[in-house]
PDB file of C-alpha atoms in Angstrom:
ATOM      1  CA  UNK V 778     -22.763 -44.680 -13.803  1.00 42.00           C
ATOM      2  CA  UNK V 779     -20.904 -46.002 -10.732  1.00 48.00           C
ATOM      3  CA  UNK V 780     -20.608 -42.718  -8.818  1.00 56.00           C
ATOM      4  CA  UNK V 781     -16.942 -42.246  -9.738  1.00 60.00           C
ATOM      5  CA  UNK V 782     -17.442 -40.672 -13.183  1.00 53.00           C
ATOM      6  CA  UNK V 783     -20.260 -39.297 -15.296  1.00 56.00           C
ATOM      7  CA  UNK V 784     -21.781 -41.288 -18.110  1.00 57.00           C
ATOM      8  CA  UNK V 785     -19.649 -39.465 -20.691  1.00 59.00           C
ATOM      9  CA  UNK V 786     -16.525 -40.134 -18.611  1.00 65.00           C
ATOM     10  CA  UNK V 787     -15.373 -36.522 -18.742  1.00 78.00           C
ATOM     11  CA  UNK V 788     -17.024 -35.166 -15.611  1.00 82.00           C
ATOM     12  CA  UNK V 789     -16.602 -36.375 -12.035  1.00 85.00           C
ATOM     13  CA  UNK V 790     -19.350 -38.596 -10.733  1.00 84.00           C
ATOM     14  CA  UNK V 791     -21.659 -37.601  -7.934  1.00 86.00           C
ATOM     15  CA  UNK V 792     -19.355 -39.036  -5.261  1.00 88.00           C
ATOM     16  CA  UNK V 793     -16.689 -36.496  -6.198  1.00 89.00           C
ATOM     17  CA  UNK V 794     -18.932 -33.461  -6.708  1.00 91.00           C
ATOM     18  CA  UNK V 795     -19.642 -30.890  -4.026  1.00 91.00           C
ATOM     19  CA  UNK V 796     -23.149 -31.380  -2.646  1.00 93.00           C
ATOM     20  CA  UNK V 797     -25.619 -28.539  -3.098  1.00 92.00           C
ATOM     21  CA  UNK V 798     -25.281 -25.915  -0.400  1.00 95.00           C
ATOM     22  CA  UNK V 799     -21.663 -26.774   0.496  1.00 95.00           C
ATOM     23  CA  UNK V 800     -19.359 -23.793   0.062  1.00 96.00           C
ATOM     24  CA  UNK V 801     -15.836 -23.675  -1.322  1.00 95.00           C
ATOM     25  CA  UNK V 802     -14.675 -22.665   2.169  1.00 97.00           C
ATOM     26  CA  UNK V 803     -16.299 -25.802   3.602  1.00 96.00           C
ATOM     27  CA  UNK V 804     -14.581 -27.965   0.988  1.00 95.00           C
ATOM     28  CA  UNK V 805     -11.246 -26.327   1.853  1.00 96.00           C
ATOM     29  CA  UNK V 806     -11.855 -26.912   5.570  1.00 97.00           C
ATOM     30  CA  UNK V 807     -12.702 -30.564   4.918  1.00 97.00           C
ATOM     31  CA  UNK V 808      -9.558 -30.814   2.787  1.00 96.00           C
ATOM     32  CA  UNK V 809      -7.466 -29.578   5.712  1.00 97.00           C
ATOM     33  CA  UNK V 810      -9.202 -31.979   8.087  1.00 98.00           C
ATOM     34  CA  UNK V 811      -8.557 -34.822   5.655  1.00 96.00           C
ATOM     35  CA  UNK V 812      -4.902 -33.837   5.290  1.00 97.00           C
ATOM     36  CA  UNK V 813      -4.513 -33.829   9.073  1.00 98.00           C
ATOM     37  CA  UNK V 814      -6.084 -37.289   9.297  1.00 98.00           C
ATOM     38  CA  UNK V 815      -3.869 -38.601   6.478  1.00 97.00           C
ATOM     39  CA  UNK V 816      -0.865 -37.311   8.457  1.00 98.00           C
ATOM     40  CA  UNK V 817      -2.109 -39.211  11.496  1.00 98.00           C
ATOM     41  CA  UNK V 818      -2.381 -42.312   9.292  1.00 98.00           C
ATOM     42  CA  UNK V 819       1.283 -41.856   8.353  1.00 98.00           C
ATOM     43  CA  UNK V 820       2.256 -41.377  11.998  1.00 98.00           C
ATOM     44  CA  UNK V 821       0.365 -44.538  12.889  1.00 98.00           C
ATOM     45  CA  UNK V 822       2.241 -46.418  10.177  1.00 98.00           C
ATOM     46  CA  UNK V 823       5.522 -45.226  11.647  1.00 98.00           C
ATOM     47  CA  UNK V 824       4.335 -46.316  15.068  1.00 98.00           C
ATOM     48  CA  UNK V 825       3.634 -49.806  13.727  1.00 98.00           C
ATOM     49  CA  UNK V 826       7.075 -49.806  12.094  1.00 98.00           C
ATOM     50  CA  UNK V 827       8.599 -48.841  15.463  1.00 98.00           C
ATOM     51  CA  UNK V 828       6.621 -51.669  17.075  1.00 98.00           C
ATOM     52  CA  UNK V 829       7.779 -54.252  14.552  1.00 98.00           C
ATOM     53  CA  UNK V 830      11.395 -53.073  14.471  1.00 98.00           C
ATOM     54  CA  UNK V 831      11.627 -53.049  18.257  1.00 98.00           C
ATOM     55  CA  UNK V 832      10.163 -56.549  18.414  1.00 98.00           C
ATOM     56  CA  UNK V 833      12.550 -57.783  15.741  1.00 98.00           C
ATOM     57  CA  UNK V 834      15.495 -56.251  17.630  1.00 98.00           C
ATOM     58  CA  UNK V 835      14.440 -58.104  20.779  1.00 98.00           C
ATOM     59  CA  UNK V 836      14.334 -61.403  18.883  1.00 98.00           C
ATOM     60  CA  UNK V 837      17.764 -60.671  17.380  1.00 98.00           C
ATOM     61  CA  UNK V 838      19.046 -59.943  20.878  1.00 98.00           C
ATOM     62  CA  UNK V 839      17.910 -63.389  21.925  1.00 98.00           C
ATOM     63  CA  UNK V 840      19.944 -64.872  19.079  1.00 98.00           C
ATOM     64  CA  UNK V 841      22.948 -62.738  20.059  1.00 98.00           C
ATOM     65  CA  UNK V 842      22.701 -63.998  23.653  1.00 98.00           C
ATOM     66  CA  UNK V 843      22.792 -67.608  22.465  1.00 98.00           C
ATOM     67  CA  UNK V 844      25.763 -66.905  20.203  1.00 98.00           C
ATOM     68  CA  UNK V 845      27.625 -65.166  23.028  1.00 98.00           C
ATOM     69  CA  UNK V 846      27.023 -68.206  25.234  1.00 98.00           C
ATOM     70  CA  UNK V 847      28.131 -70.602  22.502  1.00 98.00           C
ATOM     71  CA  UNK V 848      31.274 -68.514  21.969  1.00 98.00           C
ATOM     72  CA  UNK V 849      32.112 -68.843  25.665  1.00 98.00           C
ATOM     73  CA  UNK V 850      31.016 -65.372  26.803  1.00 98.00           C
ATOM     74  CA  UNK V 851      28.454 -66.481  29.392  1.00 98.00           C
ATOM     75  CA  UNK V 852      28.899 -63.413  31.619  1.00 98.00           C
ATOM     76  CA  UNK V 853      28.260 -61.028  28.719  1.00 98.00           C
ATOM     77  CA  UNK V 854      25.348 -63.134  27.473  1.00 98.00           C
ATOM     78  CA  UNK V 855      23.797 -63.042  30.937  1.00 98.00           C
ATOM     79  CA  UNK V 856      24.216 -59.249  31.077  1.00 98.00           C
ATOM     80  CA  UNK V 857      22.476 -58.705  27.719  1.00 98.00           C
ATOM     81  CA  UNK V 858      19.798 -61.257  28.618  1.00 98.00           C
ATOM     82  CA  UNK V 859      18.983 -59.818  32.030  1.00 98.00           C
ATOM     83  CA  UNK V 860      19.282 -56.124  31.183  1.00 98.00           C
ATOM     84  CA  UNK V 861      17.972 -55.772  27.614  1.00 98.00           C
ATOM     85  CA  UNK V 862      16.069 -58.835  26.296  1.00 98.00           C
ATOM     86  CA  UNK V 863      12.371 -58.334  27.011  1.00 97.00           C
ATOM     87  CA  UNK V 864      12.915 -54.878  28.504  1.00 97.00           C
ATOM     88  CA  UNK V 865      10.114 -52.308  28.492  1.00 98.00           C
ATOM     89  CA  UNK V 866      10.737 -49.620  25.859  1.00 97.00           C
ATOM     90  CA  UNK V 867       9.172 -46.965  28.095  1.00 97.00           C
ATOM     91  CA  UNK V 868       8.188 -47.424  31.760  1.00 97.00           C
ATOM     92  CA  UNK V 869       5.804 -50.374  32.123  1.00 97.00           C
ATOM     93  CA  UNK V 870       5.183 -50.789  28.378  1.00 97.00           C
ATOM     94  CA  UNK V 871       6.200 -52.882  25.439  1.00 98.00           C
ATOM     95  CA  UNK V 872       5.535 -51.411  22.020  1.00 98.00           C
ATOM     96  CA  UNK V 873       2.245 -53.277  21.530  1.00 98.00           C
ATOM     97  CA  UNK V 874       0.902 -51.419  24.561  1.00 98.00           C
ATOM     98  CA  UNK V 875       1.989 -48.095  23.083  1.00 98.00           C
ATOM     99  CA  UNK V 876       0.212 -48.974  19.821  1.00 98.00           C
ATOM    100  CA  UNK V 877      -2.932 -49.999  21.690  1.00 98.00           C
ATOM    101  CA  UNK V 878      -2.938 -46.808  23.768  1.00 98.00           C
ATOM    102  CA  UNK V 879      -2.384 -44.621  20.676  1.00 98.00           C
ATOM    103  CA  UNK V 880      -5.202 -46.341  18.818  1.00 98.00           C
ATOM    104  CA  UNK V 881      -7.653 -46.074  21.723  1.00 98.00           C
ATOM    105  CA  UNK V 882      -6.688 -42.596  22.926  1.00 98.00           C
ATOM    106  CA  UNK V 883      -6.023 -40.735  19.682  1.00 98.00           C
ATOM    107  CA  UNK V 884      -6.406 -42.605  16.393  1.00 98.00           C
ATOM    108  CA  UNK V 885      -9.921 -44.037  16.746  1.00 98.00           C
ATOM    109  CA  UNK V 886     -11.422 -40.854  18.243  1.00 98.00           C
ATOM    110  CA  UNK V 887      -9.783 -38.808  15.458  1.00 98.00           C
ATOM    111  CA  UNK V 888     -11.152 -41.178  12.791  1.00 98.00           C
ATOM    112  CA  UNK V 889     -14.636 -41.066  14.330  1.00 98.00           C
ATOM    113  CA  UNK V 890     -14.733 -37.259  14.555  1.00 98.00           C
ATOM    114  CA  UNK V 891     -13.351 -36.831  11.022  1.00 98.00           C
ATOM    115  CA  UNK V 892     -16.099 -39.153   9.739  1.00 97.00           C
ATOM    116  CA  UNK V 893     -18.804 -37.311  11.709  1.00 98.00           C
ATOM    117  CA  UNK V 894     -17.728 -33.929  10.354  1.00 98.00           C
ATOM    118  CA  UNK V 895     -17.604 -35.218   6.752  1.00 96.00           C
ATOM    119  CA  UNK V 896     -21.049 -36.800   7.165  1.00 96.00           C
ATOM    120  CA  UNK V 897     -22.602 -33.600   8.522  1.00 97.00           C
ATOM    121  CA  UNK V 898     -21.024 -31.199   6.024  1.00 97.00           C
ATOM    122  CA  UNK V 899     -20.676 -33.234   2.820  1.00 96.00           C
ATOM    123  CA  UNK V 900     -22.809 -36.346   3.216  1.00 95.00           C
ATOM    124  CA  UNK V 901     -19.706 -38.415   3.939  1.00 94.00           C
ATOM    125  CA  UNK V 902     -18.037 -37.668   0.622  1.00 94.00           C
ATOM    126  CA  UNK V 903     -14.257 -37.895   0.669  1.00 93.00           C
ATOM    127  CA  UNK V 904     -11.563 -36.046  -1.263  1.00 93.00           C
ATOM    128  CA  UNK V 905     -13.822 -33.244  -2.498  1.00 94.00           C
ATOM    129  CA  UNK V 906     -10.946 -30.776  -2.294  1.00 94.00           C
ATOM    130  CA  UNK V 907      -8.730 -33.009  -4.432  1.00 94.00           C
ATOM    131  CA  UNK V 908     -11.571 -33.759  -6.871  1.00 91.00           C
ATOM    132  CA  UNK V 909     -12.133 -30.049  -7.407  1.00 91.00           C
ATOM    133  CA  UNK V 910      -8.396 -29.487  -7.820  1.00 93.00           C
ATOM    134  CA  UNK V 911      -8.334 -32.216 -10.461  1.00 93.00           C
ATOM    135  CA  UNK V 912     -11.199 -30.525 -12.316  1.00 91.00           C
ATOM    136  CA  UNK V 913      -9.335 -27.204 -12.248  1.00 91.00           C
ATOM    137  CA  UNK V 914      -6.010 -28.664 -13.412  1.00 93.00           C
ATOM    138  CA  UNK V 915      -6.896 -31.291 -16.002  1.00 92.00           C
ATOM    139  CA  UNK V 916      -7.343 -30.695 -19.736  1.00 91.00           C
ATOM    140  CA  UNK V 917     -10.982 -31.484 -20.465  1.00 89.00           C
ATOM    141  CA  UNK V 918     -11.463 -33.718 -23.492  1.00 88.00           C
ATOM    142  CA  UNK V 919      -7.886 -35.055 -23.384  1.00 91.00           C
ATOM    143  CA  UNK V 920      -7.902 -38.881 -23.140  1.00 89.00           C
ATOM    144  CA  UNK V 921      -5.169 -38.894 -20.473  1.00 90.00           C
ATOM    145  CA  UNK V 922      -7.027 -36.320 -18.378  1.00 89.00           C
ATOM    146  CA  UNK V 923     -10.424 -37.990 -18.045  1.00 87.00           C
ATOM    147  CA  UNK V 924     -12.365 -37.499 -14.837  1.00 85.00           C
ATOM    148  CA  UNK V 925     -12.679 -41.165 -13.902  1.00 79.00           C
ATOM    149  CA  UNK V 926     -10.218 -43.695 -12.686  1.00 69.00           C
TER     150      UNK V 926
END
């Protein structure tokens, strides 16, 4: 047994079973905490997308400046170059600084606290709420509804 499924393959393994003494209400609370953290993970992904897209736009602006110069529009190229290329996206910050501040100020503390709470309440087990939902919803004994991966 690898902890993911039982030996018969039709029951969840220990890793996905509620530890003794942990209530349904605790599992639900951990499920909500997990959902909140997963939402933060999505937000962080969007922040990285913003970072990469903004950086790509700045590089494309550099290409546009060169093309404007080549096409004989030096004054317009100089305007774009001096006013927009390399500009801070918010006061005093490029996007990498926003990402770093988000990670240090919010993401890492959130991840650490979520881990601490899971450790204290459920021995660090993850997705207990979903594992119990799977047990409630699947057809036991059906080959396409087995407990394991």
